[in-house]
Every structure is written in C-alpha cells, then in structure tokens.
Amino acid sequence: MLKIYKAKNPFTPLNFIIGLYNYYFTTYGKALVFILFFSVMFYSIDPYNTYYHIIVSFLGILFTISFISMYFLPYKIRVERRLPARVQTGKEFNVNIKVTNNSFLPVLALTAEQIWKPDNFKQLSESNMLISLKKGGSDNISFKSIIQKRGAYELPASIVFSNFPFFLMRKGKYLRDKEIILSYPNYNRLDNFILPVHRKYQPGGISLASSTGDSTEYIDNREYQPGDPLKKIDWKAFSRFQKPIIKVYQEEYFVRVAIILDTYI
C-alpha cells in the first residue's frame, strides 16, 4: 500500500505573516522591502539626510503604484492544472497549468508556483513567464518538479501570479482542487540479458529441487563390484540370481530458468 503524503501548513501567526510576505512579494520585491526597511530606520535616525529621503520616497512610490495596480486592474483568469498520471521517483517531470484570460484587457507577466508542498516534493525551477495573454486567449505555464520518495502525493493549491507592473508585488489566482500524483520506483531499462541454455549438472535432479535429501532416478541393475555401497544392493535380485546385484541410479541435469515480464508502459 502506497503511503499518502500531504502538505503540512500549521497555522501560527508567524507562519501567516511569512506566508503573506512570500505570497505578495516577488524575489526583487523582497530585496527592496529590506532596503526600504533599513532606509526608513536610518531616515528616522537622521531625517536631514537627503539620500535616505530620496530612497524612501522612490521605493514608496514604486510599492504604492504596484499595490494600486494589483487591486484595481482587471484580473480575471481561469486556471487548470495538468499533472502526469504517475512519475518515477527521482526523475524530473513538468507540472503544466493552462491559463485562460476572461478579462476584457490583456493580462501581463504571468508566472506559476506550487505552494504548500508535501514532504519529498520539490519545485526545481521557476515557471516560464507569459509576457502577455490577450483577451479570450489560452496558454500554458509549466515548471519542473521532482519527487524523491515513492508514494501517493496530494498536491494542494497552485497559484498563477501576475507580476505587473514592476515585478515587485504579485496578484495570484488559486487553483484550489487537490490532486493525487503517484510516484513509482525508478525503472532501469534492460536492453538484453543472457539465459543459460546449456546443460548444467544438478545433483539430485528434479526431485532434489522440490524436496530435501539426495534423490536420484533408478535406471538399471548390474553385478556387484568391490567398493560399491551395500545400501545399493538389490536384495530381491540377489536372492533370484544367487549373486550380489547393485541398483544403478542416474543423476539428473536440471536448470532453473526465470522468465522476466516487463509490464511497465
């Protein structure tokens, strides 16, 4: 039975703040948030320094415009995630998301991300960016992922983001449907293999293969010769011919052959 891995997202105030920070800000936006924070701190210490005033004003204007654009520009899209039915453990695969623009204006700078990932599931790369998606148009966004352990993985929400206009803040569209993806052990293709077709001596023959002990097949009788074991004397033939008669047994030749059936498609 495959183990089911689910995303862990314990709700705490700190996790909520970190989640909002990771959700609303791009990588460049996070860097500028730190610059803005330290600029405000130094500006409060030395308010007469012109450089701090310029930095705070400039970054404040950028974030204000990004915030207004994020909430007031039309942003109505439909997203559909497409996962492979099953993947191989340790092998890269693509998560594809189909995006359809239902807005009356083009939607700009779209990217996607898998959030709340289960254990052993990793997103290896950022998704490709759709620079512009016209009204009524559809296109695909994809990113590479990998699963490091076999099992069934429940993938929660994926998000498609718009980074317009300055790639500092982003507005997302949730894909809330949970889907299961199966990860099977890695398969190594076997191009050829050698089966033993020659005769191989097997003491005891077929009988020995199915039971314990030394069992051979009786084939004939012959006269006793010095050195023959007494346990092989045929006493009935001895009484009939009035001389020692030995039972002759034949060792079997037996080979085990394994048939390998590859059912992987």
Tab-separated table of C-alpha atoms in Angstrom, residues 79-192:
chain	number	residue	atom	x	y	z
A	79	VAL	CA	-6.559	28.090	-14.458
A	80	GLU	CA	-6.426	24.321	-14.983
A	81	ARG	CA	-3.572	22.167	-13.695
A	82	ARG	CA	-2.415	19.151	-15.698
A	83	LEU	CA	-0.380	16.506	-13.875
A	84	PRO	CA	1.077	13.256	-15.232
A	85	ALA	CA	-0.803	10.156	-14.091
A	86	ARG	CA	2.340	8.768	-12.487
A	87	VAL	CA	6.005	9.676	-12.284
A	88	GLN	CA	9.267	7.919	-11.478
A	89	THR	CA	10.975	8.578	-8.178
A	90	GLY	CA	13.992	10.834	-8.605
A	91	LYS	CA	13.127	11.797	-12.185
A	92	GLU	CA	12.130	15.314	-13.225
A	93	PHE	CA	8.661	15.984	-14.574
A	94	ASN	CA	6.638	19.026	-15.647
A	95	VAL	CA	3.624	20.493	-13.894
A	96	ASN	CA	1.573	22.194	-16.612
A	97	ILE	CA	-1.074	24.839	-15.920
A	98	LYS	CA	-3.425	26.049	-18.625
A	99	VAL	CA	-4.379	29.723	-18.247
A	100	THR	CA	-7.366	31.314	-19.979
A	101	ASN	CA	-7.887	35.090	-19.911
A	102	ASN	CA	-11.527	36.021	-19.296
A	103	SER	CA	-10.778	39.728	-18.735
A	104	PHE	CA	-11.650	42.428	-21.252
A	105	LEU	CA	-7.996	43.542	-21.327
A	106	PRO	CA	-4.729	41.584	-21.817
A	107	VAL	CA	-3.172	40.114	-18.677
A	108	LEU	CA	0.580	40.722	-18.378
A	109	ALA	CA	3.574	38.993	-16.746
A	110	LEU	CA	2.048	35.690	-15.596
A	111	THR	CA	4.020	33.040	-13.676
A	112	ALA	CA	3.027	29.984	-11.611
A	113	GLU	CA	4.149	28.316	-8.398
A	114	GLN	CA	3.293	25.227	-6.348
A	115	ILE	CA	2.689	26.222	-2.721
A	116	TRP	CA	2.269	24.094	0.429
A	117	LYS	CA	4.361	21.272	-0.984
A	118	PRO	CA	4.289	17.815	0.647
A	119	ASP	CA	7.468	16.269	2.047
A	120	ASN	CA	9.855	14.894	-0.608
A	121	PHE	CA	8.198	17.052	-3.305
A	122	LYS	CA	10.368	19.853	-4.694
A	123	GLN	CA	9.867	22.513	-7.339
A	124	LEU	CA	13.190	22.620	-9.178
A	125	SER	CA	12.743	25.730	-11.301
A	126	GLU	CA	10.669	28.830	-11.666
A	127	SER	CA	7.942	28.655	-14.265
A	128	ASN	CA	8.147	30.226	-17.660
A	129	MET	CA	6.567	33.672	-17.919
A	130	LEU	CA	3.678	34.637	-20.153
A	131	ILE	CA	4.547	38.194	-21.114
A	132	SER	CA	1.052	38.918	-22.417
A	133	LEU	CA	-2.157	36.902	-22.649
A	134	LYS	CA	-4.751	38.548	-24.857
A	135	LYS	CA	-8.487	38.668	-24.171
A	136	GLY	CA	-10.032	35.215	-24.540
A	137	GLY	CA	-6.639	33.640	-25.188
A	138	SER	CA	-5.191	30.494	-23.591
A	139	ASP	CA	-1.623	29.402	-22.996
A	140	ASN	CA	0.405	27.057	-20.794
A	141	ILE	CA	2.720	27.743	-17.878
A	142	SER	CA	4.966	24.943	-16.645
A	143	PHE	CA	7.691	24.341	-14.092
A	144	LYS	CA	9.939	21.364	-13.338
A	145	SER	CA	9.451	19.321	-10.178
A	146	ILE	CA	10.807	16.133	-8.653
A	147	ILE	CA	9.604	13.568	-6.105
A	148	GLN	CA	12.314	11.938	-4.029
A	149	LYS	CA	10.407	9.043	-2.451
A	150	ARG	CA	7.778	6.614	-3.712
A	151	GLY	CA	4.179	7.079	-2.605
A	152	ALA	CA	0.994	8.987	-3.327
A	153	TYR	CA	1.298	12.769	-3.072
A	154	GLU	CA	-1.648	15.081	-2.528
A	155	LEU	CA	-0.959	18.407	-4.200
A	156	PRO	CA	-2.969	21.346	-2.830
A	157	ALA	CA	-3.262	24.769	-4.427
A	158	SER	CA	-1.104	26.030	-7.253
A	159	ILE	CA	-1.099	29.773	-7.873
A	160	VAL	CA	-0.792	31.754	-11.091
A	161	PHE	CA	0.663	35.216	-10.404
A	162	SER	CA	0.674	38.483	-12.290
A	163	ASN	CA	3.858	40.494	-11.589
A	164	PHE	CA	2.724	43.603	-13.436
A	165	PRO	CA	3.870	46.396	-13.493
A	166	PHE	CA	7.299	46.486	-11.755
A	167	PHE	CA	7.802	42.797	-10.802
A	168	LEU	CA	7.795	43.797	-7.136
A	169	MET	CA	4.362	42.637	-5.991
A	170	ARG	CA	2.118	39.969	-7.424
A	171	LYS	CA	-1.541	39.094	-7.524
A	172	GLY	CA	-2.465	35.411	-7.567
A	173	LYS	CA	-5.243	33.142	-8.760
A	174	TYR	CA	-5.653	29.952	-6.730
A	175	LEU	CA	-6.167	26.541	-8.228
A	176	ARG	CA	-7.840	25.036	-5.168
A	177	ASP	CA	-8.548	21.498	-6.383
A	178	LYS	CA	-6.467	18.835	-4.636
A	179	GLU	CA	-4.994	16.175	-6.895
A	180	ILE	CA	-3.132	12.924	-6.261
A	181	ILE	CA	0.052	12.092	-8.141
A	182	LEU	CA	1.638	8.636	-7.847
A	183	SER	CA	5.403	8.199	-7.634
A	184	TYR	CA	6.708	4.750	-8.555
A	185	PRO	CA	10.234	3.360	-8.040
A	186	ASN	CA	12.742	4.304	-10.685
A	187	TYR	CA	12.831	1.931	-13.661
A	188	ASN	CA	16.065	0.954	-15.387
A	189	ARG	CA	15.596	-0.261	-18.932
A	190	LEU	CA	17.034	-3.724	-19.596
A	191	ASP	CA	18.171	-3.855	-23.206
A	192	ASN	CA	19.301	-7.506	-23.184
